[in-house]
Structure formats: structure tokens, C-alpha cells
Amino acid sequence: GQQVMQIPQYQHVQEGEDFTTYCNSSTTLSNIQWYKQRPGGHPVFLIQLVKSGEVKKQKRLTFQFGEAKKNSSLHITATQTTDVGTYFCAGLFISNFGNEKLTFGTGTRLTIIP
Amino acid sequence: AAGVIQSPRHLIKEKRETATLKCYPIPRHDTVYWYQQGPGQDPQFLISFYEKMQSDKGSIPDRFSAQQFSDYHSELNMSSLELGDSALYFCASSPPTGPYNEQFFGPGTRLTVL
């Protein structure tokens, strides 16, 4: 089955430092979505990348989709305490029957040291 | 703005009992997804419904069943509960626009099996 791995599993950074999480799929993705889950909360959609090599920015967050559509990254510049949470990538796979399945990555838990 | 509603928010059951979780998607969303998230784990896809028909099936145990009703709300029925079923169960919904859409997650139901 499809697998989506993320590294690192945990990241502790000093406030103001940058942070990057990497997402790798075992198979080619139709698109990739990123979600953020605060401690005790539910996943909240951040962005969707569809095109090969696509780069999107949201303020201090930069999302990239690899050329082969098998990997992605999320980079946060100058982290703030509000960035605390677990960041999940989620790859959308389309089966031979046309069914869509979103497979979540293993997540990267970000902790900010004030 | 209306969000996905899940009930109950917390549920405590004994082993071998049954449980029913309810999900009310965002109005005009036609697809509902169910996920199971264990402590420190990523959300695992269980099952999805599109226009009241099952559209995809993930790692849902045979002891579980689900359906989507004419008003688009969905219920996850869990029987012969086991200790390992203790988890956070999320429902998510997505709108009909485009082929692949972000998923809007509900607050989750925390199920504890004793």
C-alpha cells in the first residue's frame, strides 16, 4: 500500500530559528496537502500542491512539491510560539478505479523553545 | 462559518460494548471521511462516503460499519469494542467543487475503552 513518511519525527527549535519538515511518498502522488494539528486539536488544512515542482508561500511558510511528485517540504522561517503543533503532509492517491484516498504522513511535531 | 460537528465529544465504554459516533458535515459538503488517530499517531483513514454511497475503504475493522444518511450526516458504528479501539475518531468533510479538495476536520470524538 501507499506509504507517506515524514522526517524528522520531532523538532525542537529556538524561537526565531527556521524549521523544515520533509515528506516522502513511496509512489507518485496526484497532489499533496499539508495540515497542522495543535496539541489537543484537530488537523487543519493549510495548503494543497498539485503541479510538479510547485512552490507556494503563506507568510512565513513555504511549501514545495517535488518534480517527480513523490516528495514535498514545508519550511517555516523565523518560528514563533504560535507555530507549535504537529505538521502532517497528506498525499492524495488515485486508484485504478478512480477512488481518491488521502494518506497522512507520520507527522513532525514541532516544539518551540521561547 | 459552520464547521464539522461530531458527537459525542467524549465516550467511555467497556470492552465488548458497542458505540455509535455521529458526524454532521459542513452544509453542502457531499463527501464524508472517517479517521482513527491513536496517541502520537497520524490519522488513519477508515472509510469515506460520497453522495451517501461508500466511496473508499481503508483500515476499518470488520467490527465497524458506517453509513451516510439522506441529510448527509454519517454514523460510525463500532461493536465488540476492544481496548485497542481507544483513540480519537475524526470525521472530515469536503465540498463538491473540483476533483480533489481539502478536508475539513471536526473536533473529534475521544473514545476510551475500559
GROMACS .gro file of C-alpha atoms in nm, chain B:
model
  114
  115ALA     CA    1  -1.868   2.978   0.944
  116ALA     CA    2  -2.022   2.638   1.008
  117GLY     CA    3  -1.782   2.358   1.087
  118VAL     CA    4  -1.799   1.982   1.102
  119ILE     CA    5  -1.987   1.870   1.411
  120GLN     CA    6  -1.913   1.546   1.589
  121SER     CA    7  -2.094   1.390   1.878
  122PRO     CA    8  -2.032   1.289   2.139
  123ARG     CA    9  -1.703   1.462   2.207
  124HIS     CA   10  -1.606   1.204   2.468
  125LEU     CA   11  -1.723   0.847   2.513
  126ILE     CA   12  -1.628   0.584   2.765
  127LYS     CA   13  -1.723   0.223   2.701
  128GLU     CA   14  -1.646  -0.118   2.840
  129LYS     CA   15  -1.488  -0.399   2.640
  130ARG     CA   16  -1.732  -0.581   2.412
  131GLU     CA   17  -1.981  -0.294   2.421
  132THR     CA   18  -2.096  -0.103   2.116
  133ALA     CA   19  -2.056   0.264   2.031
  134THR     CA   20  -2.205   0.497   1.772
  135LEU     CA   21  -2.028   0.812   1.665
  136LYS     CA   22  -2.206   1.082   1.470
  137CYS     CA   23  -2.079   1.334   1.222
  138TYR     CA   24  -2.257   1.632   1.068
  139PRO     CA   25  -2.060   1.767   0.772
  140ILE     CA   26  -2.039   2.128   0.669
  141PRO     CA   27  -2.356   2.221   0.475
  142ARG     CA   28  -2.333   2.141   0.103
  143HIS     CA   29  -2.030   1.917   0.153
  144ASP     CA   30  -2.103   1.588  -0.017
  145THR     CA   31  -1.814   1.371   0.099
  146VAL     CA   32  -1.750   1.246   0.448
  147TYR     CA   33  -1.439   1.071   0.576
  148TRP     CA   34  -1.369   0.888   0.899
  149TYR     CA   35  -1.023   0.867   1.057
  150GLN     CA   36  -0.882   0.700   1.365
  151GLN     CA   37  -0.591   0.863   1.544
  152GLY     CA   38  -0.411   0.680   1.822
  153PRO     CA   39  -0.195   0.868   2.076
  154GLY     CA   40   0.105   1.020   1.899
  155GLN     CA   41  -0.001   0.867   1.569
  156ASP     CA   42  -0.110   1.011   1.237
  157PRO     CA   43  -0.476   0.991   1.137
  158GLN     CA   44  -0.553   0.655   0.976
  159PHE     CA   45  -0.821   0.657   0.710
  160LEU     CA   46  -1.112   0.427   0.787
  161ILE     CA   47  -1.385   0.486   0.531
  162SER     CA   48  -1.543   0.754   0.315
  163PHE     CA   49  -1.880   0.829   0.162
  164TYR     CA   50  -1.970   1.033  -0.142
  165GLU     CA   51  -2.332   1.122  -0.203
  166LYS     CA   52  -2.444   0.864   0.054
  167MET     CA   53  -2.254   0.579  -0.111
  168GLN     CA   54  -1.936   0.426   0.024
  169SER     CA   55  -1.657   0.563  -0.191
  170ASP     CA   56  -1.347   0.412  -0.036
  171LYS     CA   57  -1.244   0.184   0.243
  172GLY     CA   58  -0.927   0.195   0.446
  173SER     CA   59  -0.816   0.014   0.757
  174ILE     CA   60  -1.162  -0.022   0.905
  175PRO     CA   61  -1.208  -0.338   1.114
  176ASP     CA   62  -1.494  -0.571   1.026
  177ARG     CA   63  -1.642  -0.492   1.369
  178PHE     CA   64  -1.701  -0.137   1.250
  179SER     CA   65  -1.957  -0.018   0.999
  180ALA     CA   66  -2.060   0.322   0.878
  181GLN     CA   67  -2.319   0.488   0.663
  182GLN     CA   68  -2.419   0.825   0.532
  183PHE     CA   69  -2.780   0.929   0.554
  184SER     CA   70  -3.005   1.131   0.325
  185ASP     CA   71  -2.924   1.451   0.518
  186TYR     CA   72  -2.552   1.376   0.462
  187HIS     CA   73  -2.477   1.311   0.825
  188SER     CA   74  -2.278   0.997   0.890
  189GLU     CA   75  -2.255   0.745   1.171
  190LEU     CA   76  -1.973   0.512   1.262
  191ASN     CA   77  -2.093   0.203   1.444
  192MET     CA   78  -1.842   0.011   1.647
  193SER     CA   79  -1.921  -0.326   1.800
  194SER     CA   80  -1.736  -0.571   2.027
  195LEU     CA   81  -1.511  -0.289   2.139
  196GLU     CA   82  -1.153  -0.373   2.227
  197LEU     CA   83  -0.901  -0.186   2.438
  198GLY     CA   84  -0.709  -0.104   2.121
  199ASP     CA   85  -1.006   0.088   1.983
  200SER     CA   86  -0.934   0.367   2.230
  201ALA     CA   87  -0.843   0.661   2.009
  202LEU     CA   88  -0.954   0.993   1.872
  203TYR     CA   89  -1.200   0.949   1.587
  204PHE     CA   90  -1.219   1.232   1.339
  205CYS     CA   91  -1.479   1.296   1.079
  206ALA     CA   92  -1.393   1.524   0.789
  207SER     CA   93  -1.595   1.659   0.502
  208SER     CA   94  -1.511   1.809   0.166
  209PRO     CA   95  -1.709   2.019  -0.078
  210PRO     CA   96  -1.820   1.913  -0.425
  211THR     CA   97  -1.609   2.166  -0.619
  212GLY     CA   98  -1.306   2.044  -0.815
  213PRO     CA   99  -1.195   1.686  -0.827
  214TYR     CA  100  -0.969   1.686  -0.524
  215ASN     CA  101  -1.044   1.904  -0.227
  216GLU     CA  102  -0.912   1.982   0.114
  217GLN     CA  103  -1.078   1.808   0.402
  218PHE     CA  104  -1.230   1.997   0.690
  219PHE     CA  105  -1.194   1.808   1.012
  220GLY     CA  106  -1.433   1.800   1.301
  221PRO     CA  107  -1.318   1.832   1.664
  222GLY     CA  108  -1.312   1.455   1.705
  223THR     CA  109  -1.466   1.205   1.942
  224ARG     CA  110  -1.235   1.068   2.207
  225LEU     CA  111  -1.328   0.706   2.270
  226THR     CA  112  -1.193   0.532   2.575
  227VAL     CA  113  -1.249   0.158   2.610
  228LEU     CA  114  -1.201   0.021   2.960
   0.00000   0.00000   0.00000
